[in-house]
Coordinates of C-alpha atoms and ligand atoms in Angstrom, one line a residue:
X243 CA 9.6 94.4 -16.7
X244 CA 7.0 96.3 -14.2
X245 CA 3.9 97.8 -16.0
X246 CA 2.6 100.8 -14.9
X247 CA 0.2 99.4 -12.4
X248 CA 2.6 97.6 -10.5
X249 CA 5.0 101.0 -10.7
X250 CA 2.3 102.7 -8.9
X251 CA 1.8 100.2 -6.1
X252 CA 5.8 99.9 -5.6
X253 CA 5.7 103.9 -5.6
X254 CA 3.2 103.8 -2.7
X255 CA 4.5 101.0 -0.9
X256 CA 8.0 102.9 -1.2
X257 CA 8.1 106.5 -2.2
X258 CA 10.8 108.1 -3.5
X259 CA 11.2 110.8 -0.7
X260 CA 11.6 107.5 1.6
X261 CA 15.2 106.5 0.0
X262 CA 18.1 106.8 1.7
X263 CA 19.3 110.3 1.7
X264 CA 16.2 112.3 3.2
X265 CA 15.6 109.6 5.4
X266 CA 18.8 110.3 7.0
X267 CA 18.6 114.2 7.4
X268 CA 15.6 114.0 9.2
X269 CA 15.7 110.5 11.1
X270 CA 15.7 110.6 14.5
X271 CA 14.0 114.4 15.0
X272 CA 11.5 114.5 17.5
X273 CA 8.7 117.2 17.7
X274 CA 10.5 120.2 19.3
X275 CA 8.7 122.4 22.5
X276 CA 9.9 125.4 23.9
X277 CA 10.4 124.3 27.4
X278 CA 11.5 127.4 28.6
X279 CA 12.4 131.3 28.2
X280 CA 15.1 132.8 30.2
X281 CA 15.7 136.6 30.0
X282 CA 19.4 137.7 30.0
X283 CA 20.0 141.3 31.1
X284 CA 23.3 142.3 31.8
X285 CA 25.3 145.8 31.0
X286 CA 28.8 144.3 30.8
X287 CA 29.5 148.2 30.0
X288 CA 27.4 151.1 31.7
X289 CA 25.7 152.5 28.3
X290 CA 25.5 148.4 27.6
X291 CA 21.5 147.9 28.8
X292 CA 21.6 144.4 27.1
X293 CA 18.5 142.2 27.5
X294 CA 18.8 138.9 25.6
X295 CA 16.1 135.6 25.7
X296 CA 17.4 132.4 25.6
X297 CA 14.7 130.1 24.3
X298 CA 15.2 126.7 26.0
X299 CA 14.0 123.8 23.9
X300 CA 12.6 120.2 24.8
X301 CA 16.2 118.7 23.1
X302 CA 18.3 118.3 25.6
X303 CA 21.1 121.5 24.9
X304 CA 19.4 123.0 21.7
X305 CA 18.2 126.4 22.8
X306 CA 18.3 130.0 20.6
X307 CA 19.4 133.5 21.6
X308 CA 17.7 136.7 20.4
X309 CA 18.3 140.1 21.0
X310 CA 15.7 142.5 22.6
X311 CA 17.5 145.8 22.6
X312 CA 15.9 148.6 23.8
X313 CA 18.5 150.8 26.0
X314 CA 16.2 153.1 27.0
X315 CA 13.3 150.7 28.5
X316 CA 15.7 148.4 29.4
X317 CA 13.5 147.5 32.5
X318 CA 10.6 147.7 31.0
X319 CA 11.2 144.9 27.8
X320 CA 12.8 142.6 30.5
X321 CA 9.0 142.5 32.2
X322 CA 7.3 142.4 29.6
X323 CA 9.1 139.0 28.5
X324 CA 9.4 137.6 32.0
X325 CA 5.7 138.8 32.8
X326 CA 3.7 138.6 29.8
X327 CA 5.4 137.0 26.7
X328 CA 8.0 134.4 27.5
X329 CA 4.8 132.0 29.8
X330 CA 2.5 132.6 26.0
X331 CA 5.7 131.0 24.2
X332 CA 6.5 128.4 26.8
X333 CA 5.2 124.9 25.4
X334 CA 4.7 126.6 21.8
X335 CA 6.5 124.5 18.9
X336 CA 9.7 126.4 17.8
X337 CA 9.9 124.9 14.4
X338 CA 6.9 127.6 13.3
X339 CA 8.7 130.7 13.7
X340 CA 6.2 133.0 11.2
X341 CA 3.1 131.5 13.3
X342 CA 4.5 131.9 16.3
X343 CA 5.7 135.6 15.1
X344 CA 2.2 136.5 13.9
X345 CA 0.2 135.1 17.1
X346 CA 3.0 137.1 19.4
X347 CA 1.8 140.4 17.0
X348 CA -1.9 139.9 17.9
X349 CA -1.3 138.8 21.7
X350 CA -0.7 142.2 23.2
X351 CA -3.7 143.9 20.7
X352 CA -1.8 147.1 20.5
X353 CA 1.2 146.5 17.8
X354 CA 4.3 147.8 16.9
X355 CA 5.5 149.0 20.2
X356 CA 8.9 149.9 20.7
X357 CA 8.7 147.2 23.5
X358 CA 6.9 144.1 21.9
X359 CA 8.7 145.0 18.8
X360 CA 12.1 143.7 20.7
X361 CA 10.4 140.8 22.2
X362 CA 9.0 139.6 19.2
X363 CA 12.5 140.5 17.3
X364 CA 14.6 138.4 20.6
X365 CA 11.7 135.5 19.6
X366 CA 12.5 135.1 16.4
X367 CA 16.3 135.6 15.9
X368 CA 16.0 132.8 19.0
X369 CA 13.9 130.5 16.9
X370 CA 16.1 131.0 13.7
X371 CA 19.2 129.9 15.5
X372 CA 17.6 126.8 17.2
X373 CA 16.8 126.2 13.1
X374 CA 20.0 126.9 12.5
X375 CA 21.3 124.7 15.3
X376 CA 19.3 121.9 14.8
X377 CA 20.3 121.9 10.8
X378 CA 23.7 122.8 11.7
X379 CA 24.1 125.1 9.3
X380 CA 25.1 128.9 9.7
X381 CA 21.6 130.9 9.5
X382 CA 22.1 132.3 6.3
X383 CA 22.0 129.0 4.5
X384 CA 18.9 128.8 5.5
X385 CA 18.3 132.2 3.9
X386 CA 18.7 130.9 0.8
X387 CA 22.9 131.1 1.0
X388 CA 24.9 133.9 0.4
X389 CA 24.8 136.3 -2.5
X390 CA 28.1 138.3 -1.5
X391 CA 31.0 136.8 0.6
X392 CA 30.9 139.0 3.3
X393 CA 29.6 142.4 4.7
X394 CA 30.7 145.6 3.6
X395 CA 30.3 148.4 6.8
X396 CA 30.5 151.7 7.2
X397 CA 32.8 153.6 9.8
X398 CA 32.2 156.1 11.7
X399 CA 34.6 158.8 11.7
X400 CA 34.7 162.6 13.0
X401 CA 36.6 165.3 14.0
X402 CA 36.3 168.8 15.9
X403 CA 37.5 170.7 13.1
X404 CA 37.5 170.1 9.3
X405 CA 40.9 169.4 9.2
X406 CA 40.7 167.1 12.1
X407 CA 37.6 165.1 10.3
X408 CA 40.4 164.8 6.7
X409 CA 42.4 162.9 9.3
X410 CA 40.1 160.6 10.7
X411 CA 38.5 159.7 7.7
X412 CA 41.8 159.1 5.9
X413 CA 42.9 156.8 8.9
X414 CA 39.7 154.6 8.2
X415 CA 40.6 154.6 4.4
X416 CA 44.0 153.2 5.5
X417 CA 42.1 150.3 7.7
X418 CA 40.6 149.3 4.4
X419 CA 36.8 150.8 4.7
X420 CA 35.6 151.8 1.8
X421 CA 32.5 153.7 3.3
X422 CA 33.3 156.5 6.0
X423 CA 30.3 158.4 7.8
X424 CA 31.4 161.7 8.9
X425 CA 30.0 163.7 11.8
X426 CA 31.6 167.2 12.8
X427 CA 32.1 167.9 16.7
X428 CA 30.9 165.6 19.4
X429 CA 27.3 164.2 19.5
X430 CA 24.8 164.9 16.4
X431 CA 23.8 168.3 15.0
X432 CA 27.3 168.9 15.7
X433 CA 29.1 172.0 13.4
X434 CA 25.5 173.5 14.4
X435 CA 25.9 174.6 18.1
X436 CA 26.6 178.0 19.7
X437 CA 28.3 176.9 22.5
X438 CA 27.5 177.2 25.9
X439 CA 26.7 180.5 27.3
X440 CA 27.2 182.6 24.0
X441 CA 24.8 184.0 21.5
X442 CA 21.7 186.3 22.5
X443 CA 20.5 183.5 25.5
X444 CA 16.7 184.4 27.7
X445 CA 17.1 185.7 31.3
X446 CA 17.4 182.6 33.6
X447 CA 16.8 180.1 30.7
X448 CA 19.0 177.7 29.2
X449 CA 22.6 178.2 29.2
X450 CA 24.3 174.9 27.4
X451 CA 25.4 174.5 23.8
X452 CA 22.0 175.3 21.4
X453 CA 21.5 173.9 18.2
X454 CA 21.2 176.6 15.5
X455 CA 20.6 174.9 12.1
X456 CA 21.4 177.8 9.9
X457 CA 25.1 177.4 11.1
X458 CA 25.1 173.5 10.6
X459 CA 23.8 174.6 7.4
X460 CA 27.2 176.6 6.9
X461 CA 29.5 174.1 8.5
X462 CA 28.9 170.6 7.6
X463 CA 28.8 170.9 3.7
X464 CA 31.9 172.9 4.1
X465 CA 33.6 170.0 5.7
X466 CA 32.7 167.8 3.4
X467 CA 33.8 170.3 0.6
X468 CA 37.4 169.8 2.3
X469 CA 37.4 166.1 2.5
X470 CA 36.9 165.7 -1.2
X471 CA 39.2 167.9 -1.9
X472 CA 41.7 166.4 0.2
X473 CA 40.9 163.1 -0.2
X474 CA 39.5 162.7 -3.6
X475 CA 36.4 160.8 -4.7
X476 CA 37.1 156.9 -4.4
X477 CA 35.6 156.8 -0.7
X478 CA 32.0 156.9 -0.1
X479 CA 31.0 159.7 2.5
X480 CA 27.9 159.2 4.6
X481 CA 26.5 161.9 7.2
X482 CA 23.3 161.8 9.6
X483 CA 21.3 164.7 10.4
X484 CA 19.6 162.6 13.1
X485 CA 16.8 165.1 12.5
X486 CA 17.6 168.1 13.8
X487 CA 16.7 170.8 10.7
X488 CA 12.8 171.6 9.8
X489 CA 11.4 170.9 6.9
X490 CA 12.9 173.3 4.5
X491 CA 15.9 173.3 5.8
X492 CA 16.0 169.8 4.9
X493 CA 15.5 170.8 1.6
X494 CA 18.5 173.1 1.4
X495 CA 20.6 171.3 3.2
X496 CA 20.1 167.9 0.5
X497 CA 20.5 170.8 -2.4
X498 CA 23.5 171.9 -1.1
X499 CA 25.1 168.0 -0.2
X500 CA 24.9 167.6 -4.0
X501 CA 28.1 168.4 -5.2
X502 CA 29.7 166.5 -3.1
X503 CA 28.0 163.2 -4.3
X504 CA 27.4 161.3 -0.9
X505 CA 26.7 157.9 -0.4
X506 CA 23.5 158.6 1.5
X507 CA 22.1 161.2 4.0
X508 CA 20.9 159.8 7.0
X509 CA 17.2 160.5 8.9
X510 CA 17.5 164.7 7.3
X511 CA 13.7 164.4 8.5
X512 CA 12.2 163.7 11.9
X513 CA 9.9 160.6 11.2
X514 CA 6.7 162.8 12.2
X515 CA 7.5 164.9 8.8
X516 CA 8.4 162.4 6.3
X517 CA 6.1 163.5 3.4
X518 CA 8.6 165.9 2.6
X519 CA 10.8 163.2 1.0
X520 CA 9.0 164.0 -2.2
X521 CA 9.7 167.5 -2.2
X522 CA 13.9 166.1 -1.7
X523 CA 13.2 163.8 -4.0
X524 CA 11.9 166.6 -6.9
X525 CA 14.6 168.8 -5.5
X526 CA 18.2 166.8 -5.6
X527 CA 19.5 163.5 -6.7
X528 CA 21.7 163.5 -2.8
X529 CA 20.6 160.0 -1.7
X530 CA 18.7 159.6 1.3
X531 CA 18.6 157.2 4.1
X532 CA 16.1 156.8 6.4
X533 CA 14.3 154.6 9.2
X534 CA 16.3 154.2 12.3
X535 CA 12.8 155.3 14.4
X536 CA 10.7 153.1 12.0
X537 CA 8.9 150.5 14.1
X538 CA 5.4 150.3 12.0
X539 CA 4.9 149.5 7.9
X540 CA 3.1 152.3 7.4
X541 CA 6.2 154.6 7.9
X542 CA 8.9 152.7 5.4
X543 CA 5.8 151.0 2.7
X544 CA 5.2 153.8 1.2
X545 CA 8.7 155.6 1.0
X546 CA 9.7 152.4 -0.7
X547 CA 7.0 152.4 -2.4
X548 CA 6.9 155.6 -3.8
X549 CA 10.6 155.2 -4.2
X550 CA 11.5 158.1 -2.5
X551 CA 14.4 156.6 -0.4
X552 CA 17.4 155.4 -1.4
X553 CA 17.9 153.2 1.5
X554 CA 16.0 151.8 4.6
X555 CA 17.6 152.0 8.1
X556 CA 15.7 150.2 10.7
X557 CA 17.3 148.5 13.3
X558 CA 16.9 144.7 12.9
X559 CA 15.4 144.0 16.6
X560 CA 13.1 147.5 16.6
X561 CA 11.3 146.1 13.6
X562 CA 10.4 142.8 15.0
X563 CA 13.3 140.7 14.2
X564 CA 15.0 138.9 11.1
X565 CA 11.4 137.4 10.1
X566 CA 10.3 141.5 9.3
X567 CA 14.1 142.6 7.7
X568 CA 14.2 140.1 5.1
X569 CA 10.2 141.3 4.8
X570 CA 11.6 145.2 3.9
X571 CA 14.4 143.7 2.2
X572 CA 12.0 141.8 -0.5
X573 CA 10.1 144.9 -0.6
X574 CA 13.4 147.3 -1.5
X575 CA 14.1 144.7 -4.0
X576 CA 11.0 145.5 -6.0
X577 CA 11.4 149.1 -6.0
X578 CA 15.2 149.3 -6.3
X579 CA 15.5 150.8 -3.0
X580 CA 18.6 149.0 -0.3
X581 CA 19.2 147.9 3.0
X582 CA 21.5 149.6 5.8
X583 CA 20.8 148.1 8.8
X584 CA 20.9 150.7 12.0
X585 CA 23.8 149.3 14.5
X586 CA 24.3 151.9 17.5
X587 CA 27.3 152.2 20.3
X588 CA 24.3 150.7 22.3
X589 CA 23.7 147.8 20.3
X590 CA 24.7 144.2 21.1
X591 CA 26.1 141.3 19.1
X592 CA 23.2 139.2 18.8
X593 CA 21.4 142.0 16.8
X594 CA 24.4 142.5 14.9
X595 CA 24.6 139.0 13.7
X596 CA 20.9 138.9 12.5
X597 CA 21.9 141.6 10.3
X598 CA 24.7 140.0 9.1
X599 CA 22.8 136.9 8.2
X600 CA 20.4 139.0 6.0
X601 CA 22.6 141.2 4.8
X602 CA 24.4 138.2 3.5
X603 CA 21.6 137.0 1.7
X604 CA 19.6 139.8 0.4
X605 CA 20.2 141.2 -3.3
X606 CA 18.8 144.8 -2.2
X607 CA 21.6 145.3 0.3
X608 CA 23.5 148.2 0.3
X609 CA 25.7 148.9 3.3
X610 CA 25.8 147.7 7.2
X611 CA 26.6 150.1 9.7
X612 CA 29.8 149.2 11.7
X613 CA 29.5 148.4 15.6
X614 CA 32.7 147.7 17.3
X615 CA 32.6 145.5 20.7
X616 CA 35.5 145.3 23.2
X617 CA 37.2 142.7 24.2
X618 CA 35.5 141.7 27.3
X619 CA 32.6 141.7 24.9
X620 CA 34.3 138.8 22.5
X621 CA 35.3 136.7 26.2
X622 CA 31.2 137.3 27.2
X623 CA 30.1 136.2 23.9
X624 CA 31.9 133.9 22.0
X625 CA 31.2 134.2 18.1
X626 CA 30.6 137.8 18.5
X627 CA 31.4 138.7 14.5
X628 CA 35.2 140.4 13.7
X629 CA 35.4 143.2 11.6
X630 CA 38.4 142.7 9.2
X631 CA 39.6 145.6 6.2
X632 CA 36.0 147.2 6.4
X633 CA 34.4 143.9 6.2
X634 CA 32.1 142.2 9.1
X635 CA 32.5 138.4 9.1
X636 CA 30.7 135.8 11.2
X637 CA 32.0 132.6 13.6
X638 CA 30.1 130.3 10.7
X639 CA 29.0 128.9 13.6
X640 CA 25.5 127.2 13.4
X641 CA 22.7 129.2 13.7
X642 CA 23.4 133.0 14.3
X643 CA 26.7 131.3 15.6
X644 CA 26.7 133.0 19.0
X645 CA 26.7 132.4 22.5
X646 CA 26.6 133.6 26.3
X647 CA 28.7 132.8 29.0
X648 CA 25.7 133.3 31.5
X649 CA 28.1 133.0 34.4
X650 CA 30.0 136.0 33.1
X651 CA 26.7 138.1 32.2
X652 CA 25.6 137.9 36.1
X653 CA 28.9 139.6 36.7
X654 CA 27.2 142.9 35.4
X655 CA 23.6 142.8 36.2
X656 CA 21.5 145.6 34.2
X657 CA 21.9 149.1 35.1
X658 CA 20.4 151.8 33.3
X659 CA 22.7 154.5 33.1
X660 CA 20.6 157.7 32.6
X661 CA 23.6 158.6 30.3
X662 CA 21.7 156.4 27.4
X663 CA 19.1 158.8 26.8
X664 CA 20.6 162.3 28.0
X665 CA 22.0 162.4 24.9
X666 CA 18.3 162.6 23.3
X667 CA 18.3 166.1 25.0
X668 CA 18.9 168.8 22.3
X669 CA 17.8 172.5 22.7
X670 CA 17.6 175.6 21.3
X671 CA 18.5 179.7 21.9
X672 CA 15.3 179.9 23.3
X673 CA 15.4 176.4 25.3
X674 CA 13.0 174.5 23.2
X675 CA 13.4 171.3 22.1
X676 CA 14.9 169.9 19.0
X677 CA 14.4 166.5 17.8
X678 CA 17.3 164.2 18.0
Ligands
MG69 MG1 21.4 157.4 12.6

């Protein structure tokens, strides 16, 4: 029988994190080094202005891929990277992803850019799929595993007419999605445009379709009054403003959305006006989304906060990456506020699958908006994630479980197709601008 003394000494001699099993998960591990950074840019469509970094390590074939999607400065993140960032993170250990985040914050002094917000976002997914990689485990194990077995999206369905939106958003019902965004007309603001040429125009001034918000104020709750009506109240309805009414306008508009008891209304607010969320607030119980813009704290901290949003809508790679989602998500947690991660018909797959891997894990998550990738998209990127009955589901590969045929992405160099922001363009009667 050992005494206590002699326990000790065998303890230090042999401690119990040196048995067997531990010793064997991380045997064999040398210390990891980013040997290099490669940027990706390729626009395997034309509105595609994809720019990916593929963080090389010192293991021979362990390397990450992050997204830094910015569509309109395209050109301009790719540099940045190539010129400024990528040499900084070149010999840096990989392993220390919030260190390596934080010093990338305070390297360019000026932060929160929509540019270094990208790069530091492409950094970090990178880094959490070499984790992922080099654990073998799908990212969100290392989350903290999942806490709902897959994600739930929204669609996005629309119509010219009222009747024409019923249809749509009764075909999505029949593919099994429970949550259905609709939008009236083409493009945002849409229900709200005299079109082009009519209405009381000035001489030799602008002549295409102008945004008048008392008649989207007329138009879209009407539509919606017809959907419920002729589709009833199981499905979830979701609309986005994308900004275009002022202030009070806002304010009728939420009033008015009440009775038809949406799921959330998106961005009713430009982000330059957003203190009027507590007059909303005060005003309706219509739940409001927000934060597809957001690219500093100070804009979402204190409308979670002060609870007065219903959910938070940043996109994943304009807010720095997985590292600063899970961040917000913590936050909403506290204050009962949820997640619904901003996808866009400009997005790529490698953003998408970051916010699948939080949405996975995160109690405060609410919804994911739905991004749908073509074919050619699938052959150029292998684990791209399936959507299935409304549902998004991952490869379960390790890591973010995605990959690049690089041979394939040379085929369609980058191109920015001035298309990708035109639609930013919205005017009124008068020829002044609305915000988008
Ligand atoms: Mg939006």
């Amino acid at each position: 029988m050992l005494n206590r003394r002699e326990i000790l000494k065998t303890a230090l001699v042999n401690p119990w994190w040196a048995g067997e099993p531990y010793a064997q998960s991380t045997r064999g591990l040398p210390p990891l080094k980013i040997r290099e950074v490669k940027v990706i840019a390729t626009s395997p469509r034309p509105h595609y202005s994809w720019v990916f970094v593929k963080v090389i390590t010192s293991e021979p074939g362990l390397y990450g891929l992050g997204s830094a999607n910015n569509a309109y400065l395209s050109w301009a993140v790719k540099a940045a990277i190539e010129k400024h960032l990528g040499p900084f993170w070149v010999g840096k250990d990989p392993e220390r992803i919030e260190d390596l985040w934080q010093w990338t914050h305070v390297r360019s002094y000026w932060r929160n850019g929509s540019i270094t917000n990208v790069a530091q976002a492409a950094l970090d997914m990178a880094l959490w799929d070499i984790k992922g990689k080099r654990a073998n485990m799908p990212l969100y194990q290392l989350l903290g595993g999942k806490v709902r077995e897959a994600v739930p999206l929204y669609a996005h369905a629309g119509g010219e007419t009222p009747a024409a939106c019923v249809e749509n958003v009764q075909a999505y019902m029949e593919q099994g999605f429970r949550h259905i965004r609709v939008q009236m007309g083409g493009g945002y603001g849409g229900g709200g445009f005299v079109p082009p040429g009519e209405g009381s125009r000035p001489e030799s001034g602008f002549r295409g379709p102008a945004f008048d918000e008392e008649r989207y104020l007329e138009t879209v709750p009407r539509m919606f009054e017809q959907v419920r009506e002729k589709l009833g109240w199981q499905v979830k309805l979701l609309h986005d403003v994308h900004e275009h009414l002022t202030p009070t306008l806002a304010l009728e508009f939420a009033r008015r959305m009440q009775p038809i008891r949406m799921f959330f209304v998106e961005d009713i607010l430009p982000p330059e006006q957003i203190d009027y969320f507590r007059q909303i607030r005060a005003l309706t119980s219509t739940p409001m989304a927000m934060g597809e813009l957001f690219t500093h704290p100070h804009e979402w901290r204190p409308l979670i906060a002060e609870r007065l949003i219903d959910y938070i809508r940043c996109r994943v790679c304009a807010i720095g990456g997985i590292t600063q989602a899970r961040k917000i998500a913590a936050l909403c947690e506290q204050f009962g506020v949820r997640t619904a991660w901003q996808e866009g018909g400009e997005n790529d797959p490698v953003n998408q699958l970051a916010a699948y891997h939080v949405d996975l894990t995160i109690p405060s998550f609410g919804i994911q908006e739905d991004n749908v990738f073509p074919e050619e998209v699938h052959e150029l990127m292998p684990g791209t994630a399936r959507i299935r009955g409304g549902y998004l589901y991952g490869s379960d590969g390790p890591g973010l479980g995605i990959d690049i045929d690089e041979a394939m992405a040379g085929r369609y160099p980058l191109v920015d197709d001035h298309r990708n922001a035109d639609w930013t363009t919205v005017r009124g009667m008068d020829g002044s601008l609305v915000k988008p």
